[in-house]
CSV table of C-alpha atoms in Angstrom, one decimal:
chain,number,residue,atom,x,y,z
A,215,MET,CA,10.4,19.5,11.4
A,216,ARG,CA,12.2,21.0,8.4
A,217,LEU,CA,15.6,20.7,10.1
A,218,ILE,CA,14.9,17.1,10.9
A,219,GLY,CA,14.0,16.4,7.3
A,220,TRP,CA,17.2,18.1,6.0
A,221,ALA,CA,19.3,16.1,8.6
A,222,ILE,CA,17.9,12.8,7.4
A,223,ALA,CA,18.5,13.7,3.8
A,224,LEU,CA,22.1,14.6,4.4
A,225,ALA,CA,22.7,11.5,6.4
A,226,ALA,CA,21.3,9.3,3.7
A,227,ALA,CA,23.5,11.1,1.1
A,228,GLY,CA,26.6,10.6,3.2
A,229,LEU,CA,25.9,6.9,3.7
A,230,THR,CA,25.1,6.0,0.1
A,231,PRO,CA,28.7,6.0,-1.3
A,232,ALA,CA,29.9,3.9,1.6
A,233,ALA,CA,27.1,1.4,1.1
A,234,ALA,CA,27.8,1.2,-2.6
A,235,HIS,CA,31.5,0.7,-2.0
A,236,ALA,CA,30.8,-2.1,0.5
A,237,GLN,CA,28.4,-3.9,-1.8
A,238,ALA,CA,30.6,-3.7,-4.9
A,239,PRO,CA,32.2,-7.1,-5.7
A,240,ALA,CA,36.0,-7.5,-5.8
A,241,PRO,CA,37.4,-7.2,-9.4
A,242,SER,CA,38.7,-10.7,-9.2
A,243,GLN,CA,35.3,-12.1,-8.3
A,244,THR,CA,33.7,-10.2,-11.1
A,245,ALA,CA,36.2,-11.5,-13.6
A,246,THR,CA,35.8,-15.0,-12.4
A,247,ALA,CA,32.0,-14.8,-12.7
A,248,ALA,CA,32.3,-13.3,-16.2
A,249,ALA,CA,34.6,-16.1,-17.3
A,250,ARG,CA,32.2,-18.8,-16.0
A,251,ALA,CA,29.3,-17.2,-17.8
A,252,THR,CA,31.3,-17.1,-21.1
A,253,ALA,CA,32.5,-20.7,-20.7
A,254,THR,CA,29.1,-22.2,-19.8
A,255,PRO,CA,26.2,-21.4,-22.2
A,256,PRO,CA,22.8,-20.9,-20.7
A,257,ALA,CA,20.8,-24.1,-19.9
A,258,GLY,CA,18.7,-25.3,-22.8
A,259,THR,CA,20.5,-23.4,-25.6
A,260,ALA,CA,23.5,-25.4,-26.7
A,261,GLN,CA,23.9,-29.0,-27.8
A,262,ASP,CA,27.7,-29.0,-27.5
A,263,ALA,CA,29.4,-25.9,-26.2
A,264,ALA,CA,32.8,-27.0,-27.5
A,265,LYS,CA,31.7,-27.5,-31.1
A,266,PRO,CA,30.4,-25.0,-33.6
A,267,ASP,CA,27.4,-25.7,-35.8
A,268,ALA,CA,29.6,-27.1,-38.6
A,269,ALA,CA,31.3,-29.5,-36.3
A,270,GLN,CA,28.1,-31.1,-35.0
A,271,PRO,CA,27.4,-34.7,-36.1
A,272,ALA,CA,25.6,-34.8,-39.4
A,273,ILE,CA,21.8,-35.4,-39.1
A,274,VAL,CA,20.3,-37.9,-41.5
A,275,PRO,CA,16.5,-37.4,-41.6
A,276,GLY,CA,14.7,-40.8,-41.4
A,277,SER,CA,17.6,-42.5,-39.5
A,278,VAL,CA,17.0,-43.9,-36.1
A,279,GLY,CA,16.5,-41.1,-33.6
A,280,HIS,CA,15.6,-38.7,-36.4
A,281,ALA,CA,12.5,-40.3,-38.0
A,282,ILE,CA,10.2,-38.0,-39.9
A,283,PRO,CA,6.9,-37.4,-38.0
A,284,THR,CA,3.7,-38.6,-39.6
A,285,PRO,CA,1.1,-35.9,-40.0
A,286,GLY,CA,-1.9,-36.5,-37.8
A,287,VAL,CA,-0.2,-39.2,-35.7
A,288,GLY,CA,1.4,-38.1,-32.4
A,289,VAL,CA,1.4,-34.5,-33.6
A,290,PRO,CA,-1.2,-31.8,-32.7
A,291,ASP,CA,-3.0,-30.9,-35.9
A,292,GLY,CA,-5.9,-28.7,-34.7
A,293,ARG,CA,-8.5,-31.4,-34.5
A,294,LYS,CA,-11.3,-31.4,-32.0
A,295,GLY,CA,-11.3,-34.1,-29.4
A,296,ILE,CA,-8.6,-36.5,-28.3
A,297,GLN,CA,-5.5,-37.4,-30.3
A,298,LEU,CA,-5.2,-40.7,-32.0
A,299,GLN,CA,-4.3,-43.2,-29.2
A,300,VAL,CA,-1.5,-45.8,-29.8
A,301,THR,CA,-1.4,-47.5,-26.5
A,302,PRO,CA,-3.8,-50.0,-24.9
A,303,ILE,CA,-4.6,-47.7,-22.0
A,304,GLY,CA,-5.1,-44.8,-24.4
A,305,GLU,CA,-7.5,-46.8,-26.6
A,306,GLU,CA,-9.5,-47.9,-23.6
A,307,ALA,CA,-9.7,-44.4,-22.2
A,308,ALA,CA,-10.6,-42.9,-25.6
A,309,ALA,CA,-13.4,-45.5,-26.1
A,310,PHE,CA,-14.7,-44.8,-22.6
A,311,HIS,CA,-14.7,-41.0,-23.4
A,312,ASP,CA,-16.2,-41.2,-26.9
A,313,TYR,CA,-18.7,-44.1,-26.6
A,314,TRP,CA,-19.8,-43.8,-23.0
A,315,LEU,CA,-19.2,-40.4,-21.4
A,316,LEU,CA,-20.1,-38.2,-24.3
A,317,PRO,CA,-23.4,-40.1,-25.2
A,318,LEU,CA,-24.3,-40.1,-21.5
A,319,CYS,CA,-23.7,-36.3,-21.2
A,320,ALA,CA,-25.7,-35.7,-24.3
A,321,LEU,CA,-28.6,-37.8,-23.0
A,322,ILE,CA,-28.6,-36.0,-19.7
A,323,SER,CA,-28.5,-32.6,-21.4
A,324,ALA,CA,-31.4,-33.6,-23.7
A,325,VAL,CA,-33.6,-34.9,-20.8
A,326,VAL,CA,-32.9,-31.8,-18.7
A,327,LEU,CA,-33.7,-29.5,-21.6
A,328,ALA,CA,-36.9,-31.4,-22.3
A,329,LEU,CA,-38.0,-31.2,-18.7
A,330,LEU,CA,-37.2,-27.5,-18.6
A,331,LEU,CA,-39.2,-26.7,-21.8
A,332,TRP,CA,-42.2,-28.9,-20.6
A,333,SER,CA,-42.2,-27.1,-17.3
A,334,ILE,CA,-42.2,-23.6,-19.0
A,335,VAL,CA,-45.1,-24.5,-21.2
A,336,ARG,CA,-47.1,-26.7,-18.9
A,337,TYR,CA,-46.9,-24.5,-15.8
A,338,ARG,CA,-47.0,-21.1,-17.4
A,339,ARG,CA,-49.2,-18.5,-15.8
A,340,GLY,CA,-51.7,-18.4,-18.7
A,341,ALA,CA,-52.4,-22.2,-18.3
A,342,ASN,CA,-52.5,-22.1,-14.5
A,343,PRO,CA,-54.3,-18.9,-13.3
A,344,THR,CA,-54.8,-20.6,-9.9
A,345,PRO,CA,-51.5,-22.2,-8.8
A,346,SER,CA,-51.4,-25.5,-7.0
A,347,ARG,CA,-50.6,-25.5,-3.3
A,348,ASN,CA,-48.9,-28.9,-3.3
A,349,SER,CA,-45.2,-28.7,-2.1
A,350,HIS,CA,-44.2,-32.4,-2.1
A,351,ASN,CA,-44.3,-35.3,-4.6
A,352,THR,CA,-42.9,-38.5,-3.2
A,353,VAL,CA,-42.5,-40.2,-6.6
A,354,ILE,CA,-40.6,-37.3,-8.1
A,355,GLU,CA,-38.3,-37.0,-5.1
A,356,VAL,CA,-37.5,-40.7,-5.3
A,357,ILE,CA,-36.8,-40.4,-9.0
A,358,TRP,CA,-34.5,-37.4,-8.7
A,359,THR,CA,-32.6,-39.2,-5.9
A,360,LEU,CA,-32.1,-42.6,-7.6
A,361,VAL,CA,-31.4,-41.4,-11.1
A,362,PRO,CA,-28.2,-39.5,-10.3
A,363,VAL,CA,-27.0,-42.4,-8.1
A,364,LEU,CA,-27.5,-44.8,-11.1
A,365,ILE,CA,-25.7,-42.4,-13.4
A,366,LEU,CA,-22.7,-42.2,-11.0
A,367,VAL,CA,-22.5,-46.0,-10.7
A,368,ALA,CA,-22.6,-46.3,-14.5
A,369,ILE,CA,-19.6,-43.9,-14.7
A,370,ALA,CA,-17.7,-45.5,-11.8
A,371,ILE,CA,-17.6,-49.1,-13.1
A,372,PRO,CA,-15.6,-48.4,-16.3
A,373,SER,CA,-13.6,-45.6,-14.6
A,374,ILE,CA,-12.4,-48.0,-11.8
A,375,ARG,CA,-11.6,-50.7,-14.5
A,376,LEU,CA,-9.5,-48.1,-16.4
A,377,LEU,CA,-7.7,-47.0,-13.3
A,378,ARG,CA,-6.9,-50.6,-12.4
A,379,HIS,CA,-5.4,-51.2,-15.9
A,380,THR,CA,-3.4,-48.0,-15.7
A,381,TYR,CA,-1.8,-48.7,-12.3
A,382,SER,CA,-1.4,-52.4,-12.7
A,383,PRO,CA,1.1,-52.8,-15.6
A,384,PRO,CA,2.2,-56.1,-17.0
A,385,PRO,CA,5.8,-57.2,-16.5
A,386,VAL,CA,8.0,-54.5,-18.0
A,387,ASP,CA,10.6,-54.9,-20.8
A,388,LEU,CA,12.3,-51.5,-20.5
A,389,THR,CA,12.6,-48.9,-17.7
A,390,VAL,CA,13.2,-45.2,-18.5
A,391,LYS,CA,13.9,-42.6,-15.8
A,392,VAL,CA,12.6,-39.1,-16.6
A,393,THR,CA,13.8,-36.1,-14.7
A,394,GLY,CA,12.4,-32.6,-15.2
A,395,HIS,CA,14.6,-29.6,-15.0
A,396,GLN,CA,14.1,-25.9,-15.6
A,397,TRP,CA,13.7,-26.1,-18.5
A,398,TYR,CA,14.6,-29.4,-20.2
A,399,TRP,CA,14.3,-33.2,-19.7
A,400,THR,CA,16.9,-35.8,-18.8
A,401,TYR,CA,16.3,-39.4,-19.9
A,402,GLU,CA,18.1,-42.4,-18.4
A,403,LEU,CA,18.0,-46.0,-19.4
A,404,PRO,CA,19.8,-47.6,-16.5
A,405,ASP,CA,19.7,-51.2,-17.9
A,406,TYR,CA,21.3,-49.9,-21.1
A,407,GLY,CA,23.9,-47.4,-19.8
A,408,VAL,CA,22.3,-44.5,-21.7
A,409,SER,CA,21.7,-41.1,-20.3
A,410,PHE,CA,21.2,-37.7,-22.1
A,411,ASP,CA,19.5,-34.4,-22.0
A,412,SER,CA,16.8,-33.2,-24.4
A,413,TYR,CA,16.4,-29.5,-25.3
A,414,MET,CA,14.0,-27.7,-27.6
A,415,LEU,CA,15.3,-26.8,-31.1
A,416,LYS,CA,15.0,-23.2,-31.9
A,417,GLU,CA,14.1,-21.6,-35.2
A,418,ALA,CA,16.8,-20.6,-37.7
A,419,SER,CA,15.6,-17.0,-37.4
A,420,ASP,CA,15.6,-17.0,-33.6
A,421,PRO,CA,18.1,-14.3,-32.4
A,422,THR,CA,18.7,-16.3,-29.2
A,423,ARG,CA,19.9,-19.4,-31.0
A,424,GLN,CA,23.6,-20.0,-30.5
A,425,ALA,CA,26.0,-20.8,-33.3
A,426,ASN,CA,26.6,-24.3,-31.9
A,427,GLN,CA,22.9,-25.2,-31.7
A,428,ARG,CA,21.2,-26.9,-34.7
A,429,ALA,CA,18.1,-25.1,-36.0
A,430,ARG,CA,14.8,-26.8,-36.3
A,431,THR,CA,13.6,-28.2,-39.6
A,432,ASP,CA,10.3,-29.7,-40.6
A,433,ALA,CA,11.8,-33.2,-40.4
A,434,ASP,CA,12.4,-32.6,-36.7
A,435,GLY,CA,8.8,-31.8,-35.9
A,436,PRO,CA,6.5,-28.8,-35.3
A,437,PRO,CA,7.8,-25.5,-33.8
A,438,LEU,CA,8.1,-25.5,-30.0
A,439,LEU,CA,7.9,-29.3,-30.0
A,440,ALA,CA,11.0,-30.5,-31.9
A,441,VAL,CA,14.0,-31.5,-29.7
A,442,ASP,CA,17.7,-32.1,-30.4
A,443,GLU,CA,17.7,-35.5,-28.7
A,444,ARG,CA,14.6,-37.8,-28.8
A,445,LEU,CA,13.8,-40.6,-26.4
A,446,VAL,CA,13.7,-43.8,-28.5
A,447,ILE,CA,11.8,-46.9,-27.3
A,448,PRO,CA,11.2,-50.2,-29.1
A,449,GLN,CA,7.7,-50.9,-30.5
A,450,GLY,CA,5.6,-53.6,-28.9
A,451,LYS,CA,7.5,-53.5,-25.6
A,452,ILE,CA,6.2,-52.6,-22.2
A,453,VAL,CA,8.0,-49.4,-21.2
A,454,LYS,CA,7.9,-48.2,-17.6
A,455,PHE,CA,8.5,-44.5,-17.0
A,456,ILE,CA,9.9,-43.5,-13.6
A,457,ILE,CA,9.3,-39.7,-13.3
A,458,THR,CA,10.7,-37.2,-11.0
A,459,ALA,CA,12.1,-33.6,-10.9
A,460,ASP,CA,15.1,-31.9,-9.4
A,461,ASP,CA,13.8,-28.3,-8.9
A,462,VAL,CA,10.1,-27.6,-9.2
A,463,ILE,CA,7.0,-29.5,-10.1
A,464,HIS,CA,6.9,-30.5,-13.8
A,465,SER,CA,4.5,-32.8,-15.7
A,466,PHE,CA,5.5,-35.4,-18.2
A,467,ALA,CA,2.6,-35.5,-20.8
A,468,VAL,CA,2.4,-37.4,-24.1
A,469,PRO,CA,-1.2,-37.2,-25.3
A,470,ALA,CA,-1.0,-40.0,-27.8
A,471,PHE,CA,0.2,-42.4,-25.0
A,472,TRP,CA,-2.5,-41.2,-22.6
A,473,ILE,CA,0.3,-40.2,-20.2
A,474,LYS,CA,0.2,-37.1,-18.0
A,475,GLN,CA,2.2,-37.7,-14.8
A,476,ASP,CA,3.4,-35.0,-12.4
A,477,ALA,CA,7.2,-34.9,-11.7
A,478,ASN,CA,7.7,-33.9,-8.1
A,479,PRO,CA,11.1,-33.2,-6.5
A,480,GLY,CA,12.0,-35.9,-4.1
A,481,GLN,CA,9.3,-38.3,-5.3
A,482,LEU,CA,9.1,-41.1,-7.9
A,483,HIS,CA,6.0,-41.6,-9.9
A,484,GLU,CA,5.4,-44.5,-12.3
A,485,THR,CA,3.4,-44.9,-15.5
A,486,TRP,CA,3.7,-47.2,-18.5
A,487,ALA,CA,3.1,-47.5,-22.2
A,488,LYS,CA,3.1,-50.1,-24.9
A,489,VAL,CA,3.2,-48.7,-28.4
A,490,ASP,CA,2.8,-51.0,-31.4
A,491,ARG,CA,2.8,-48.3,-34.1
A,492,PRO,CA,6.2,-46.8,-35.1
A,493,GLY,CA,6.4,-43.1,-35.3
A,494,VAL,CA,7.3,-39.9,-33.5
A,495,TYR,CA,5.0,-38.7,-30.7
A,496,PHE,CA,5.2,-35.2,-29.1
A,497,GLY,CA,4.2,-33.8,-25.8
A,498,GLN,CA,5.4,-31.1,-23.4
A,499,CYS,CA,5.5,-30.2,-19.7
A,500,SER,CA,1.9,-29.7,-18.6
A,501,GLU,CA,2.6,-28.0,-15.2
A,502,LEU,CA,3.3,-24.3,-14.8
A,503,CYS,CA,7.0,-24.7,-13.8
A,504,GLY,CA,8.3,-21.2,-14.4
A,505,ALA,CA,9.2,-18.5,-17.0
A,506,ARG,CA,10.1,-21.0,-19.8
A,507,HIS,CA,7.4,-23.5,-19.0
A,508,GLY,CA,6.3,-23.6,-22.7
A,509,TYR,CA,9.8,-24.4,-23.9
A,510,MET,CA,10.4,-27.9,-22.6
A,511,PRO,CA,8.8,-30.2,-25.1
A,512,ILE,CA,8.9,-34.0,-25.2
A,513,ALA,CA,9.6,-36.2,-28.3
A,514,VAL,CA,9.4,-40.0,-28.2
A,515,GLU,CA,10.4,-42.0,-31.2
A,516,VAL,CA,9.0,-45.6,-31.4
A,517,THR,CA,11.0,-47.9,-33.7
A,518,SER,CA,11.8,-51.6,-34.2
A,519,PRO,CA,13.8,-53.5,-31.7
A,520,ALA,CA,16.7,-53.8,-34.1
A,521,LYS,CA,16.9,-50.1,-34.8
A,522,PHE,CA,16.5,-49.5,-31.0
A,523,ALA,CA,19.6,-51.6,-30.5
A,524,GLN,CA,21.4,-49.4,-33.1
A,525,TRP,CA,20.3,-46.3,-31.2
A,526,VAL,CA,21.6,-47.6,-27.9
A,527,ALA,CA,25.0,-48.4,-29.5
A,528,SER,CA,25.1,-44.9,-31.0
A,529,LYS,CA,24.6,-43.5,-27.5
A,530,GLY,CA,27.5,-45.5,-26.1
A,531,GLY,CA,25.3,-48.0,-24.3
A,532,HIS,CA,24.9,-51.7,-24.5
A,533,MET,CA,22.0,-54.2,-24.6
A,534,PRO,CA,21.1,-56.0,-21.3
A,535,GLY,CA,23.3,-59.0,-20.8
A,536,ALA,CA,26.0,-57.7,-23.1
A,537,LYS,CA,29.1,-56.5,-21.3
A,538,PRO,CA,30.6,-53.0,-22.2
A,539,ALA,CA,33.6,-53.1,-24.5
A,540,ALA,CA,36.7,-54.2,-22.5
A,541,PRO,CA,39.9,-52.1,-22.8
A,542,ASP,CA,42.3,-53.2,-25.5
A,543,SER,CA,44.3,-56.2,-24.2
A,544,THR,CA,47.2,-55.5,-26.5
A,545,ALA,CA,48.0,-52.3,-24.7
A,546,ILE,CA,51.0,-53.0,-22.3
A,547,SER,CA,51.7,-50.8,-19.4
A,548,PRO,CA,55.0,-48.9,-19.4
A,549,VAL,CA,56.3,-50.9,-16.4
A,550,SER,CA,56.0,-54.2,-18.3
A,551,THR,CA,57.9,-52.8,-21.3
A,552,ALA,CA,60.8,-51.5,-19.2
A,553,SER,CA,64.1,-53.4,-19.2
A,554,PRO,CA,65.2,-55.4,-16.2
A,555,ALA,CA,67.8,-52.7,-15.3
A,556,ALA,CA,65.2,-50.0,-15.4
A,557,ALA,CA,62.9,-52.1,-13.3
A,558,ALA,CA,65.7,-52.6,-10.8
A,559,ALA,CA,66.4,-48.9,-10.8
A,560,ALA,CA,62.8,-48.0,-10.1
A,561,PRO,CA,62.1,-46.9,-6.5
A,562,PRO,CA,60.7,-49.7,-4.4
A,563,ALA,CA,57.0,-49.7,-3.5
A,564,ALA,CA,56.1,-48.3,-0.2
A,565,SER,CA,55.9,-51.0,2.5
A,566,PRO,CA,52.8,-51.1,4.7
A,567,ASN,CA,55.0,-51.0,7.8
A,568,ALA,CA,57.0,-48.0,6.6
A,569,ALA,CA,56.8,-44.8,8.6
A,570,PRO,CA,54.3,-42.4,7.1
A,571,SER,CA,55.6,-39.3,5.4
A,572,PRO,CA,55.3,-36.1,7.3
A,573,ALA,CA,51.9,-34.4,6.8
A,574,ILE,CA,51.7,-31.1,5.0
A,575,LYS,CA,51.2,-28.4,7.5
A,576,GLN,CA,47.8,-26.7,7.0
A,577,PRO,CA,47.4,-22.9,7.4
A,578,ALA,CA,46.4,-21.9,10.9
A,579,THR,CA,43.5,-19.6,9.8
A,580,GLY,CA,40.5,-20.0,7.6
A,581,GLN,CA,41.6,-16.9,5.6
A,582,ALA,CA,44.9,-18.5,4.7
A,583,ALA,CA,43.2,-21.7,3.6
A,584,THR,CA,40.9,-19.8,1.4
A,585,ALA,CA,43.8,-18.0,-0.2
A,586,GLN,CA,45.6,-21.2,-1.0
A,587,ASN,CA,42.6,-22.8,-2.5
C-alpha cells in the first residue's frame, strides 16, 4: 500500500507543471484583458470615465435635477410607522392601515386578552374544585366561527377596493421604463428621447471612489441613498412605470409613493404614481439581488412641468410632438461645392447593371480567420 501511495504522489507531482502550463493564458490575452480592465471602470463607480472630477459639469444645488431634499418628506428619518404618503394610492393605503387595520388589531388583541384573563380567574382550580364534564357549547362554537369570518370580510372589502385602484390607473401622461442591473438602475422616457443610468454617490472619504466620480454632499441626500442622476417627473401628472431587469430579480421601491414592484428578467410589470407635492423622494432595491444589493438606491425628483421640460432638454431629449433639432441646413456637402471640372473628373457612380467586383477571398480555415480578425 505504501508503494501505491508513493506512486500516486509522484504522478501528481509530475502532472502539476504540465497542467499549470496548459491553463496559463497566452501573454497577448492577458495584456488585452488588462487593457480592457484599465479602460473600462467597474460598473457603478464612474459618472464619466473620460473626464476627471474637475471636468465634470458643475452641480448647482437647487437647480432642476439637483433639488435639495426636504427633511421628513421622502427621506427616512427614523420615525415609527409609514412614511408621509404623497400619492393618492399611498394616502388611501396609509389611511386603511392607520384607521382600520391597526384599531381592528388592537380591538382583537384586547378582546382575546380579556377572555384569557377571565378564563384564568373564573375557571381556576380554587373556584372549581369539581370540574364540569361539559365538552360542547353550541352558542360559543357558532360565535367563534362567525366572528373571524366577519373580521375577514371587514378587511377584504377595503383591501379589494385598494387593489382595484392600484391596478386600474387613469389615463397616463408620462411613461418611464425602469431596468434593474447589478447594481444600478436605468431610466428611459421613450416619448421624450431620454435615457440614462443612475449610480449611488460615494462618500468623499470612501477609498473606492474614483477620481472622476463626484462625492456625495448633504444637498444630494442621505448616505447610501443619494445618486448621481435622479429621475425627474412632473408634479400632478399620471406617471406609469414599466419595470423589468436584465440579470437577476430586483425590486423598485419608493416608500413615499407606495410603490414596491419586483423587476424580473424577461417580464414587464406596471405601476403608477401621481405626485402633487414637489420634492425629492428616495427608495432602494428591496430584493436580495447580490453582493451589492444595498448599494443601488432610487431617487425621484418631482418638479413643475416647466422645470421638467428644462430637464428633458438638458438630457438631449424633446417634448412630445416637438421634433428633434434638424441638422444645419447651411452646411453644404463637399460634392455641391466642387467645381464643374472637378465634378466631371469624379469617378462615375456604379451602375446597377455593372458587373460586381471580385469578392475578397476568405481564409480556408477557421484559425486563419481568427488570426485576421
